[in-house]
Coordinates of C-alpha atoms in Angstrom, one line a residue:
M1 CA -36.3 122.4 45.5
G2 CA -33.5 122.0 43.0
S3 CA -35.7 122.9 40.0
Y4 CA -37.0 126.0 41.9
R5 CA -33.4 127.2 42.5
A6 CA -32.5 126.7 38.8
L7 CA -35.6 128.7 37.8
C8 CA -34.6 131.5 40.1
I9 CA -31.1 131.6 38.7
L10 CA -32.4 131.7 35.1
V11 CA -34.8 134.6 36.0
L12 CA -32.0 136.5 37.6
F13 CA -29.8 135.9 34.6
V14 CA -32.4 137.3 32.2
I15 CA -33.0 140.3 34.5
F16 CA -29.3 141.1 34.6
D17 CA -29.0 140.7 30.9
L18 CA -31.9 143.0 30.3
F19 CA -30.5 145.4 32.8
G20 CA -27.1 145.4 31.0
S21 CA -28.8 145.9 27.6
L22 CA -30.6 148.9 29.0
H23 CA -27.3 150.4 30.1
A24 CA -25.7 149.7 26.6
L25 CA -26.7 152.9 24.9
E26 CA -27.8 153.1 21.3
T27 CA -27.2 156.9 21.1
I28 CA -25.3 159.6 22.9
T29 CA -27.1 162.8 23.6
G30 CA -26.6 165.9 25.7
T31 CA -27.9 164.0 28.7
Q32 CA -26.7 160.5 28.0
F33 CA -23.0 159.7 28.1
I34 CA -20.6 156.8 28.5
A35 CA -18.6 156.5 31.7
D36 CA -15.7 154.2 32.3
D37 CA -17.5 151.5 34.2
E38 CA -19.0 148.1 33.5
N39 CA -22.2 149.4 31.9
G40 CA -20.6 152.3 30.0
S41 CA -20.8 151.3 26.3
L42 CA -22.5 152.1 23.0
V43 CA -23.6 149.2 20.8
S44 CA -24.6 149.1 17.2
S45 CA -28.2 148.0 16.5
D46 CA -27.1 144.6 15.1
G47 CA -24.7 144.1 18.0
N48 CA -21.7 143.7 15.8
F49 CA -19.7 146.6 17.1
K50 CA -19.2 148.2 20.5
L51 CA -17.8 151.5 21.7
G52 CA -16.4 152.0 25.2
F53 CA -13.3 152.4 27.3
F54 CA -10.5 149.8 27.0
S55 CA -6.9 149.2 27.9
P56 CA -4.7 147.7 25.1
G57 CA -2.5 144.7 25.8
K58 CA -0.6 145.0 29.1
S59 CA -1.1 148.8 29.3
Q60 CA -3.1 150.3 32.2
A61 CA -3.9 153.5 30.2
R62 CA -7.6 154.0 29.2
Y63 CA -8.8 154.9 25.8
V64 CA -12.1 155.3 24.0
G65 CA -12.4 152.9 21.1
I66 CA -14.6 150.7 18.9
W67 CA -14.1 147.0 18.6
F68 CA -15.9 143.9 17.2
N69 CA -18.5 142.8 19.7
K70 CA -19.4 139.3 18.6
I71 CA -15.9 137.7 18.4
S72 CA -13.9 136.2 21.2
E73 CA -10.7 138.1 20.6
Q74 CA -11.1 141.9 21.3
T75 CA -10.0 143.6 18.1
V76 CA -10.0 147.4 18.3
V77 CA -10.7 149.1 15.0
W78 CA -10.8 152.8 16.0
V79 CA -9.4 154.9 18.9
A80 CA -10.5 158.4 19.8
N81 CA -7.9 159.7 22.2
R82 CA -4.9 157.7 20.9
E83 CA -2.5 160.6 21.7
T84 CA -4.0 161.5 25.0
P85 CA -4.6 158.5 27.2
I86 CA -6.4 158.6 30.6
R87 CA -4.3 157.3 33.5
N88 CA -7.3 156.3 35.7
S89 CA -10.9 155.2 35.3
A90 CA -12.5 158.6 35.6
G91 CA -13.0 159.2 31.9
I92 CA -16.3 160.2 30.3
F93 CA -17.3 160.2 26.6
K94 CA -20.1 162.7 25.9
I95 CA -21.3 165.5 23.8
G96 CA -19.8 168.7 25.0
G97 CA -21.3 172.1 25.4
D98 CA -20.4 173.0 21.8
G99 CA -22.2 170.0 20.4
N100 CA -19.0 168.0 19.6
L101 CA -18.2 164.5 20.8
A102 CA -15.4 164.7 23.4
V103 CA -13.4 162.7 25.9
F104 CA -13.2 164.3 29.4
C105 CA -11.3 163.3 32.5
C106 CA -11.4 164.1 36.1
N107 CA -14.1 166.7 35.9
Q108 CA -12.0 169.0 33.7
S109 CA -13.8 171.4 31.4
R110 CA -11.2 171.1 28.6
P111 CA -11.5 167.8 26.6
L112 CA -8.6 165.5 26.0
W113 CA -10.0 164.8 22.5
S114 CA -12.9 166.3 20.4
T115 CA -14.4 165.9 17.0
N116 CA -13.8 169.6 16.7
V117 CA -16.3 170.5 14.0
S118 CA -18.7 173.3 13.6
V119 CA -22.1 172.2 14.9
P120 CA -25.0 174.3 13.6
A121 CA -27.2 173.6 16.6
Q122 CA -26.4 172.3 20.0
T123 CA -28.9 169.4 19.6
S124 CA -26.5 166.9 18.1
T125 CA -26.5 163.2 18.8
A126 CA -24.1 160.4 18.2
K127 CA -24.8 156.8 17.1
L128 CA -22.7 153.7 16.3
L129 CA -23.9 152.3 12.9
D130 CA -23.9 148.7 12.0
S131 CA -20.9 149.2 9.8
G132 CA -18.8 150.2 12.8
N133 CA -18.9 153.9 11.8
L134 CA -19.5 156.4 14.7
V135 CA -21.4 159.4 13.4
L136 CA -22.3 162.8 14.8
V137 CA -25.7 164.1 13.6
A138 CA -27.3 167.5 13.9
K139 CA -30.7 168.3 12.4
E140 CA -30.7 164.9 10.6
T141 CA -27.4 165.8 8.9
M142 CA -24.2 163.9 9.5
I143 CA -21.5 166.5 10.4
W144 CA -18.7 164.1 11.4
Q145 CA -17.9 160.4 11.1
S146 CA -15.1 158.2 12.4
F147 CA -14.7 156.6 8.9
D148 CA -13.1 160.0 7.8
Y149 CA -10.5 159.7 10.6
P150 CA -9.3 156.1 10.7
T151 CA -6.6 154.9 13.0
D152 CA -4.9 151.7 11.7
T153 CA -7.9 149.9 10.3
V154 CA -10.1 150.0 7.2
L155 CA -13.6 148.4 7.7
P156 CA -15.9 147.1 4.9
G157 CA -17.9 149.8 3.3
M158 CA -15.4 152.5 4.3
K159 CA -14.4 154.9 1.5
F160 CA -10.7 155.2 1.7
G161 CA -9.1 158.0 -0.4
W162 CA -9.3 161.7 -1.1
N163 CA -12.1 164.2 -1.0
R164 CA -11.1 166.5 -3.8
K165 CA -13.5 169.3 -2.7
T166 CA -12.7 169.4 1.0
G167 CA -9.1 168.2 0.7
L168 CA -9.7 165.5 3.3
N169 CA -7.2 162.7 2.9
H170 CA -7.8 159.4 4.6
I171 CA -4.6 158.1 6.2
L172 CA -3.9 154.9 8.1
T173 CA -1.4 155.1 10.9
S174 CA 0.0 152.1 12.7
W175 CA 0.0 151.7 16.4
K176 CA 3.4 152.2 18.1
S177 CA 3.0 148.7 19.6
I178 CA 0.3 146.2 20.6
D179 CA 0.2 147.9 24.0
D180 CA 0.3 151.5 22.7
P181 CA -2.2 152.9 20.1
T182 CA -0.1 156.1 19.8
A183 CA 0.7 156.8 16.2
G184 CA 3.7 154.6 15.0
E185 CA 6.2 155.2 12.3
F186 CA 4.1 153.6 9.4
S187 CA 1.3 155.3 7.5
S188 CA -0.5 154.7 4.2
G189 CA -2.8 156.5 1.8
F190 CA -3.3 157.7 -1.8
D191 CA -0.9 159.9 -3.6
L192 CA -2.6 162.0 -6.3
H193 CA 0.6 163.2 -8.1
G194 CA 0.3 161.9 -11.7
I195 CA -2.0 158.9 -11.7
P196 CA -3.3 158.0 -8.2
Q197 CA -1.4 155.3 -6.4
Y198 CA -1.5 153.8 -2.9
F199 CA 1.6 154.4 -0.8
L200 CA 2.9 152.9 2.4
Y201 CA 5.3 155.2 4.2
K202 CA 7.9 154.7 6.9
N203 CA 8.5 158.0 8.7
S204 CA 7.0 159.8 5.7
V205 CA 9.4 158.1 3.2
P206 CA 7.9 155.8 0.6
H207 CA 8.3 152.2 1.8
W208 CA 5.9 150.4 -0.6
R209 CA 3.8 151.4 -3.5
S210 CA 0.9 149.9 -5.5
G211 CA 0.4 150.6 -9.2
P212 CA -2.6 152.5 -10.7
W213 CA -6.1 151.0 -10.7
N214 CA -6.3 148.5 -13.7
G215 CA -10.1 147.9 -13.7
R216 CA -9.9 145.0 -11.3
N217 CA -7.5 145.9 -8.6
L218 CA -4.5 148.1 -7.9
N219 CA -1.6 147.0 -10.1
G220 CA 1.1 145.4 -8.0
L221 CA -1.2 144.5 -5.2
P222 CA -0.9 140.8 -4.2
E223 CA -3.8 138.6 -5.1
I224 CA -6.3 137.5 -2.5
G225 CA -5.1 133.9 -2.5
S226 CA -3.5 132.8 0.8
S227 CA -6.8 131.8 2.3
K228 CA -7.2 128.6 0.3
D229 CA -6.9 126.4 3.4
Y230 CA -9.8 128.2 5.1
F231 CA -12.1 129.6 2.3
S232 CA -13.1 127.5 -0.7
D233 CA -14.6 130.5 -2.5
R234 CA -11.5 132.8 -1.9
I235 CA -11.5 134.1 -5.5
D236 CA -14.9 135.7 -5.0
L237 CA -14.3 136.6 -1.4
I238 CA -14.0 140.4 -1.6
N239 CA -15.8 143.0 -3.7
I240 CA -13.5 145.9 -4.6
T241 CA -14.8 149.2 -5.9
F242 CA -12.6 152.1 -7.2
V243 CA -14.1 155.6 -7.9
S244 CA -12.2 158.5 -9.4
N245 CA -14.0 161.7 -10.4
D246 CA -13.9 165.4 -9.9
N247 CA -15.3 165.2 -6.4
E248 CA -13.4 162.3 -4.9
I249 CA -11.2 159.3 -5.4
Y250 CA -11.5 156.3 -3.1
I251 CA -11.3 152.5 -3.0
K252 CA -13.9 150.5 -1.1
S253 CA -14.0 146.8 -0.3
S254 CA -16.5 144.5 1.3
P255 CA -16.9 140.7 1.8
K256 CA -19.4 139.1 -0.6
K257 CA -20.8 137.3 2.4
G258 CA -22.3 139.9 4.6
S259 CA -22.0 137.9 7.8
V260 CA -18.2 137.7 7.4
F261 CA -16.1 140.0 9.6
S262 CA -13.1 141.4 7.8
R263 CA -10.7 144.3 8.0
I264 CA -7.5 145.8 6.6
V265 CA -5.0 146.7 9.2
L266 CA -1.6 148.4 9.2
E267 CA 0.4 146.7 11.9
S268 CA 3.0 148.2 14.1
M269 CA 5.8 146.4 12.1
G270 CA 4.7 148.0 8.9
L271 CA 2.8 145.1 7.3
L272 CA -0.4 145.9 5.6
K273 CA -2.8 142.9 5.8
R274 CA -6.3 142.0 4.9
K275 CA -7.8 139.6 7.5
I276 CA -11.1 137.7 7.8
W277 CA -12.5 136.1 10.9
H278 CA -12.7 132.4 10.6
E279 CA -15.1 130.0 12.3
S280 CA -12.1 128.5 14.2
Q281 CA -12.1 131.7 16.3
R282 CA -9.1 133.4 14.8
W283 CA -8.2 136.0 12.2
V284 CA -6.9 134.6 8.9
R285 CA -4.7 136.6 6.7
V286 CA -5.9 136.6 3.0
Q287 CA -3.7 139.4 1.6
I288 CA -0.4 141.0 2.6
V289 CA 2.0 143.6 1.2
L290 CA 5.7 143.8 2.0
H291 CA 6.1 140.0 2.1
D292 CA 9.4 139.9 0.1
L293 CA 12.4 142.1 -0.7
C294 CA 11.1 143.2 -4.1
D295 CA 8.0 144.8 -2.4
E296 CA 10.3 147.4 -0.8
Y297 CA 10.1 150.7 -2.7
M298 CA 13.0 151.3 -5.1
R299 CA 14.8 148.1 -4.0
C300 CA 16.9 148.1 -7.2
G301 CA 17.1 151.8 -8.2
A302 CA 16.0 153.6 -11.3
N303 CA 15.8 151.8 -14.7
A304 CA 16.2 148.4 -13.0
I305 CA 13.8 145.6 -12.2
C306 CA 13.6 143.4 -9.2
N307 CA 12.9 139.6 -9.4
E308 CA 12.4 137.6 -6.2
D309 CA 13.0 134.4 -8.1
T310 CA 16.7 135.3 -9.0
L311 CA 19.7 135.1 -6.8
A312 CA 20.8 138.7 -7.5
H313 CA 17.2 140.1 -7.3
C314 CA 18.1 143.2 -9.4
A315 CA 18.9 143.6 -13.1
C316 CA 19.1 146.6 -15.4
L317 CA 16.3 147.0 -17.9
P318 CA 17.1 146.2 -21.6
G319 CA 19.3 149.0 -23.0
F320 CA 20.6 150.0 -19.6
E321 CA 23.7 149.1 -17.5
R322 CA 24.8 149.7 -14.0
L323 CA 26.2 153.1 -13.3
Y324 CA 28.1 151.8 -10.2
P325 CA 28.6 148.0 -10.4
Q326 CA 28.7 147.6 -6.6
D327 CA 25.6 149.6 -5.8
W328 CA 22.2 148.7 -7.2
Y329 CA 20.5 151.4 -5.1
L330 CA 21.7 154.3 -7.3
K331 CA 20.5 153.6 -10.8
C332 CA 21.1 152.0 -14.2
Q333 CA 22.1 154.3 -17.2
E334 CA 21.5 153.9 -20.9
T335 CA 24.1 151.9 -22.8
S336 CA 23.7 154.0 -26.0
K337 CA 24.1 157.7 -26.3
E338 CA 22.1 158.0 -29.6
V339 CA 20.2 161.2 -30.0
C340 CA 16.4 160.7 -29.7
G341 CA 14.8 160.2 -33.1
K342 CA 18.1 159.8 -35.0
G343 CA 18.5 156.1 -34.5
D344 CA 17.0 153.9 -37.3
G345 CA 14.7 151.1 -36.1
E346 CA 13.9 152.6 -32.7
G347 CA 11.0 150.7 -31.0
F348 CA 9.7 148.9 -27.9
V349 CA 10.3 145.6 -26.2
R350 CA 7.6 143.9 -24.2
L351 CA 8.3 143.1 -20.5
E352 CA 5.7 140.5 -19.3
G353 CA 4.2 140.2 -15.9
V354 CA 5.6 143.3 -14.2
K355 CA 4.5 145.9 -11.6
F356 CA 4.2 149.2 -13.4
P357 CA 6.8 151.9 -12.7
D358 CA 6.0 154.7 -10.3
A359 CA 3.2 156.6 -12.0
R360 CA 3.9 160.0 -10.5
T361 CA 5.8 160.8 -13.8
S362 CA 3.2 159.4 -16.1
T363 CA 0.1 160.5 -18.1
L364 CA -3.1 158.7 -18.5
Y365 CA -4.7 158.5 -22.0
S366 CA -8.1 157.0 -21.3
N367 CA -9.3 156.5 -24.8
M368 CA -6.1 155.5 -26.7
S369 CA -5.4 152.1 -28.0
L370 CA -1.9 150.5 -27.5
E371 CA -1.0 151.4 -31.1
E372 CA -2.0 155.0 -30.6
C373 CA -0.2 155.1 -27.3
E374 CA 3.0 153.8 -29.0
R375 CA 2.8 156.6 -31.6
E376 CA 2.2 159.2 -28.9
C377 CA 5.2 158.0 -26.9
L378 CA 7.5 158.2 -29.9
K379 CA 6.6 161.9 -30.3
S380 CA 8.4 162.7 -27.1
C381 CA 12.1 162.0 -26.5
N382 CA 11.4 161.9 -22.8
C383 CA 8.8 159.1 -23.1
T384 CA 10.4 155.9 -21.9
G385 CA 7.5 153.4 -22.1
Y386 CA 3.8 152.7 -22.1
A387 CA 1.3 150.1 -21.0
N388 CA -2.4 149.2 -21.3
V389 CA -4.0 150.3 -18.0
Y390 CA -7.4 148.7 -18.0
V391 CA -7.3 144.9 -18.3
D392 CA -11.0 144.6 -19.1
E393 CA -11.4 147.3 -21.7
M394 CA -10.2 145.4 -24.8
G395 CA -7.0 147.4 -25.1
R396 CA -8.5 150.8 -24.5
G397 CA -6.8 153.2 -22.2
C398 CA -3.0 153.5 -21.7
I399 CA -0.4 155.1 -19.6
A400 CA 2.8 156.7 -20.9
W401 CA 5.8 157.2 -18.6
Y402 CA 8.2 160.1 -19.0
G403 CA 11.7 160.1 -17.4
E404 CA 13.3 157.5 -15.2
L405 CA 11.5 154.3 -14.5
R406 CA 11.4 153.6 -10.8
D407 CA 10.2 150.7 -8.6
M408 CA 9.6 148.0 -11.1
R409 CA 9.4 144.3 -10.3
R410 CA 8.5 141.0 -11.7
F411 CA 5.1 140.0 -10.5
K412 CA 3.0 136.8 -10.7
S413 CA -0.2 138.7 -11.6
G414 CA 1.6 141.6 -13.3
Q415 CA 0.8 143.2 -16.6
D416 CA 2.8 143.9 -19.8
F417 CA 5.0 146.9 -20.1
Y418 CA 6.5 148.2 -23.4
L419 CA 10.0 149.7 -22.9
R420 CA 11.5 152.1 -25.4
V421 CA 14.8 150.9 -26.8
N422 CA 17.2 151.6 -29.7
A423 CA 17.6 149.5 -32.8
V424 CA 20.4 147.3 -31.4
E425 CA 18.4 146.3 -28.3
L426 CA 15.3 145.8 -30.5
A427 CA 17.1 143.4 -32.8
A428 CA 18.6 141.6 -29.8
D429 CA 15.2 141.2 -28.3
A430 CA 13.8 139.9 -31.5
Q431 CA 16.6 137.3 -31.7
K432 CA 16.0 136.3 -28.1
N433 CA 12.3 135.9 -28.7
A434 CA 13.1 133.7 -31.7
K435 CA 15.3 131.5 -29.6
V436 CA 12.7 131.3 -26.9
H437 CA 10.2 130.3 -29.5
V438 CA 12.5 127.5 -30.8
I439 CA 13.2 126.4 -27.3
A440 CA 9.5 126.4 -26.5
T441 CA 8.8 124.4 -29.6
K442 CA 11.5 121.9 -28.8
S443 CA 10.2 121.8 -25.2
T444 CA 6.7 121.1 -26.5
L445 CA 8.0 118.3 -28.7
V446 CA 9.9 116.9 -25.8
F447 CA 6.8 117.0 -23.6
I448 CA 4.9 115.2 -26.3
I449 CA 7.5 112.6 -27.5
V450 CA 9.0 111.6 -24.2
P451 CA 5.6 110.5 -22.6
L452 CA 4.8 108.5 -25.8
V453 CA 8.2 106.8 -25.7
V454 CA 7.8 106.0 -22.0
E455 CA 4.3 104.7 -22.5
T456 CA 5.5 102.5 -25.4
L457 CA 8.3 101.1 -23.3
L458 CA 6.0 100.4 -20.4
A459 CA 3.5 98.7 -22.7
A460 CA 6.3 96.6 -24.2
L461 CA 7.6 95.6 -20.7
C462 CA 4.0 94.7 -19.6
F463 CA 3.5 92.6 -22.8
Y464 CA 6.9 90.8 -22.3
Y465 CA 6.1 90.1 -18.6
L466 CA 2.7 88.6 -19.6
W467 CA 4.3 86.6 -22.4
R468 CA 7.0 85.2 -20.1
R469 CA 4.4 84.3 -17.4
N470 CA 2.2 82.6 -19.9
A471 CA 5.1 80.8 -21.4
K472 CA 6.3 79.5 -18.0
R473 CA 2.8 78.4 -17.2
H474 CA 2.4 76.6 -20.5
K475 CA 5.8 74.9 -20.1
G476 CA 4.9 73.7 -16.6
Q477 CA 1.7 72.3 -17.9
K478 CA 3.5 70.4 -20.7
Q479 CA 6.0 69.0 -18.2
K480 CA 3.2 67.8 -15.9
Q481 CA 1.4 66.2 -18.9
K482 CA 4.6 64.5 -20.0
Q483 CA 5.2 63.2 -16.5
K484 CA 1.7 61.8 -16.4
Q485 CA 2.2 60.1 -19.8
Q486 CA 5.5 58.6 -18.6
L487 CA 3.9 57.3 -15.4
H488 CA 1.1 55.8 -17.4
Q489 CA 3.6 54.1 -19.8
N490 CA 5.7 52.8 -16.9
K491 CA 2.5 51.4 -15.2
L492 CA 1.7 49.5 -18.5
I493 CA 5.2 48.1 -18.6
L494 CA 5.1 46.9 -15.0
D495 CA 1.6 45.4 -15.5
S496 CA 2.9 43.5 -18.5
A497 CA 5.9 42.2 -16.6
R498 CA 3.6 40.9 -13.8
S499 CA 1.4 39.1 -16.3
L500 CA 4.2 37.0 -17.9
P501 CA 3.8 33.2 -17.6
P502 CA 5.9 31.1 -15.2
N503 CA 9.5 30.4 -16.3
S504 CA 11.1 27.0 -16.8
S505 CA 12.3 26.9 -13.2
G506 CA 8.8 26.8 -11.9
E507 CA 8.9 30.3 -10.4
S508 CA 5.7 32.3 -10.3
G509 CA 6.3 34.3 -13.5
S510 CA 9.1 34.9 -15.8
T511 CA 10.4 37.8 -13.8
E512 CA 12.0 38.3 -10.4
L513 CA 11.3 42.0 -10.5
T514 CA 10.7 43.0 -6.9
L515 CA 8.2 45.9 -6.1
F516 CA 8.4 47.7 -2.9
E517 CA 5.8 49.9 -1.2
L518 CA 6.8 53.4 -0.4
S519 CA 6.4 52.8 3.3
I520 CA 9.0 50.0 3.2
V521 CA 11.5 52.2 1.4
T522 CA 10.8 55.1 3.8
A523 CA 11.3 52.8 6.8
A524 CA 14.5 51.2 5.3
T525 CA 16.1 54.7 4.8
D526 CA 14.8 56.1 8.1
H527 CA 12.6 58.5 6.3
F528 CA 15.4 59.5 3.9
S529 CA 17.4 60.9 6.8
S530 CA 20.6 62.8 6.1
A531 CA 22.6 60.2 8.1
N532 CA 21.7 57.6 5.4
K533 CA 22.6 59.9 2.5
L534 CA 25.4 58.5 0.3
G535 CA 25.7 61.3 -2.2
R536 CA 23.9 63.0 -5.1
G537 CA 23.7 62.1 -8.7
G538 CA 22.0 63.4 -11.8
F539 CA 18.6 62.2 -10.7
G540 CA 18.9 63.4 -7.1
P541 CA 20.1 62.2 -3.7
V542 CA 21.1 58.5 -3.1
Y543 CA 20.3 56.8 0.2
K544 CA 21.4 53.6 1.8
G545 CA 18.9 51.4 3.6
Q546 CA 18.2 48.0 5.1
L547 CA 15.1 45.9 4.4
P548 CA 13.3 44.0 7.2
N549 CA 15.1 40.8 6.1
G550 CA 18.5 42.4 6.6
Q551 CA 19.3 43.0 2.9
E552 CA 21.1 46.3 2.3
I553 CA 19.8 48.4 -0.5
A554 CA 20.7 51.7 -2.3
V555 CA 17.8 54.0 -3.2
K556 CA 17.8 56.8 -5.7
R557 CA 15.3 59.5 -5.1
L558 CA 14.3 61.6 -8.0
S559 CA 14.5 65.3 -7.2
T560 CA 12.2 67.9 -8.5
N561 CA 15.2 70.0 -9.4
S562 CA 16.7 67.2 -11.5
G563 CA 17.1 67.9 -15.2
Q564 CA 16.1 64.2 -15.9
G565 CA 12.7 62.6 -15.7
I566 CA 10.9 59.3 -15.2
L567 CA 11.8 58.1 -18.7
E568 CA 15.5 58.3 -17.9
F569 CA 15.0 57.1 -14.4
K570 CA 13.3 53.8 -15.4
N571 CA 16.4 52.9 -17.5
E572 CA 18.4 52.8 -14.3
Y573 CA 16.3 50.3 -12.3
A574 CA 18.8 48.4 -10.1
L575 CA 16.4 45.6 -9.3
Y576 CA 16.8 41.8 -9.7
G577 CA 14.3 40.6 -12.4
L578 CA 13.2 41.2 -15.9
F579 CA 14.5 44.8 -16.2
S580 CA 18.3 44.9 -16.0
M581 CA 20.7 47.7 -16.8
K582 CA 20.1 49.0 -20.3
S583 CA 23.3 50.8 -20.8
D584 CA 25.2 50.5 -24.0
V585 CA 27.8 48.2 -22.6
F586 CA 25.3 45.9 -20.9
G587 CA 23.1 45.9 -24.1
F588 CA 26.1 44.8 -26.1
G589 CA 26.7 42.0 -23.7
V590 CA 23.1 40.8 -24.0
I591 CA 23.5 40.7 -27.7
L592 CA 26.6 38.5 -27.4
L593 CA 24.7 36.2 -25.0
E594 CA 21.8 35.8 -27.4
I595 CA 24.3 35.0 -30.2
I596 CA 26.1 32.4 -28.2
S597 CA 22.9 30.8 -26.9
G598 CA 20.9 31.2 -30.1
K599 CA 17.9 32.1 -28.0
K600 CA 16.1 35.2 -26.8
N601 CA 17.4 36.5 -23.5
R602 CA 14.3 36.9 -21.2
G603 CA 15.7 36.0 -17.8
F604 CA 18.2 37.1 -15.2
F605 CA 21.2 34.9 -14.3
H606 CA 22.3 34.4 -10.6
D607 CA 25.9 33.2 -10.2
D608 CA 27.7 32.6 -7.0
P609 CA 30.5 33.3 -7.1
Y610 CA 29.8 35.9 -9.7
S611 CA 31.5 35.3 -13.1
N612 CA 32.6 37.8 -15.6
L613 CA 31.0 38.1 -19.0
I614 CA 33.6 36.0 -20.8
Q615 CA 33.4 33.2 -18.3
Y616 CA 29.7 33.2 -18.4
M617 CA 29.5 33.0 -22.2
W618 CA 32.0 30.1 -22.1
E619 CA 29.9 28.2 -19.7
L620 CA 26.7 29.0 -21.6
W621 CA 28.3 27.8 -24.9
R622 CA 29.5 24.6 -23.2
D623 CA 26.0 23.9 -21.7
V624 CA 24.5 24.4 -25.1
E625 CA 26.9 21.9 -26.7
C626 CA 27.0 19.4 -23.8
G627 CA 23.4 19.8 -22.5
P628 CA 21.9 22.1 -19.9
A629 CA 23.4 21.7 -16.4
R630 CA 21.4 24.4 -14.8
G631 CA 18.5 26.7 -15.7
H632 CA 19.8 29.9 -16.7
G633 CA 18.2 30.6 -20.0
G634 CA 14.8 31.7 -18.5
D635 CA 12.1 31.1 -21.0
Q636 CA 13.7 29.0 -23.7
S637 CA 11.3 29.9 -26.4
G638 CA 12.5 30.1 -29.9
D639 CA 14.3 27.6 -32.1
G640 CA 17.1 25.5 -30.8
G641 CA 20.5 25.3 -32.3
G642 CA 23.9 26.7 -31.5
L643 CA 27.3 27.4 -32.9
E644 CA 29.3 24.6 -34.3
K645 CA 32.9 24.4 -33.4

């Protein structure tokens, strides 16, 4: 049951879709028209564009317009009755009795809007082409097209310019607001005075200007470059064509990818933008004019140049000074009053990367080289500068300006302009360029030398670091090896001491050296606790302890931070036995004892109460003379004998 219901819904959807397609007309004839209802529309054969009634923004007024049909955001590109809106939904768009397309309302015989052309026969038809162009055709001849009467938008493939034969001038006019397509205060189009340029007007006053066509684009027009986050091939995004001949002058652009929706729109705030529809379902701006102060026409007055990268923005051209210091909008005047042609060394200075001056006072020399153009300019005292116009023609073709230089600016993608100056300014410019060359040379050397010095220092630091690390490692290894050797030597000495024969007193060996296990020493000092710490010496901390038999001991613990090692430490054994103190004083006493006794000292004497050294030597001498009273000589090897009184 559920699948049957779903099938029925699908069939109904297809039927309604077909029904809607049937009601979306492909042509308008004398009997087929568009009414302001759900099915009243005219669609291009590829489905990209749609014509019908709409209400802009929050407005309730009804207009006949064309918009993109396959994008989610309704974007109107052309409006028929922009000055005569319909206040209800009773509008009709049809071919009238005279064969013209017209907008009617409320059963009135007089149209609100009409194509108003002469129709040779009353058998005309209208069709919306795949380009978005609405055409009126009679006897297979196009007699009217919406592309000739744009509103605020230029579509790809549209010729935008002048028809020199008919005098038809294509003009864009902004909407008054997003809710009102009535003509606003901004308009744009080509000006044919002098060399053709594209102007943007505010209330018919120049507001922005492009330079002449330079073979690639209009000079002074921003590059198509702000789309880098959206289009990886932005450099080859748009094809631009410029045509200028005896019949017409126009510029035409189109995306290189035919499936891309694009448009140029003059917005109600006066911004002229090129936009492309992105897959993220939004319009992305890829080009804009009037994006900074220097774009404004004549921002700095005559004979001045605007630079957005400087704080003041405006500066007089070389050879000029401000006429009124407080007002840049007036003009700059020449600093020298030399009569034209009378000054020695007169010439030209090159201004790099500029938007050309207003070309309405210029002359185009299509076949001249720059050298020929310079000579031509010097012939006229009114010539103020020249430039190469075509960037791709190997220096062929130039423009010469006559009179004041207006609306110049520094520009990232600008061209070179050669300004006419007197000998003083020419010499100053040559000196400036020489300094710039020296500075550039020094800068180049700095950029070469500084990295080399930095790299050398870094390499030296790395080498020093590696050397220090290896030296420390080698020193540590030597210390460890030395400690191992000392431990081995000490073990040999201890083993030799243990292997000595019994002494004369019958003890098990000639030494009373007592060896303790580490566990006994650890237990005696309570694991070297801080409570048992007596102090700190050159070898390390000293601890008191108590052996299991009750004897109190003092323990020196060699520290890893001590500057002394095992070799020094073994000379300080404080044990009863063969190895006694070997300090200089004690060593001297041992020598005295050996001299008195006449024998090798190889034992350790216990005396209770303890005697001093003098008393002990006296008793020793007496025993030698009178006979031994007690065993104190240890192993009495060696020849007998003594000192005679």
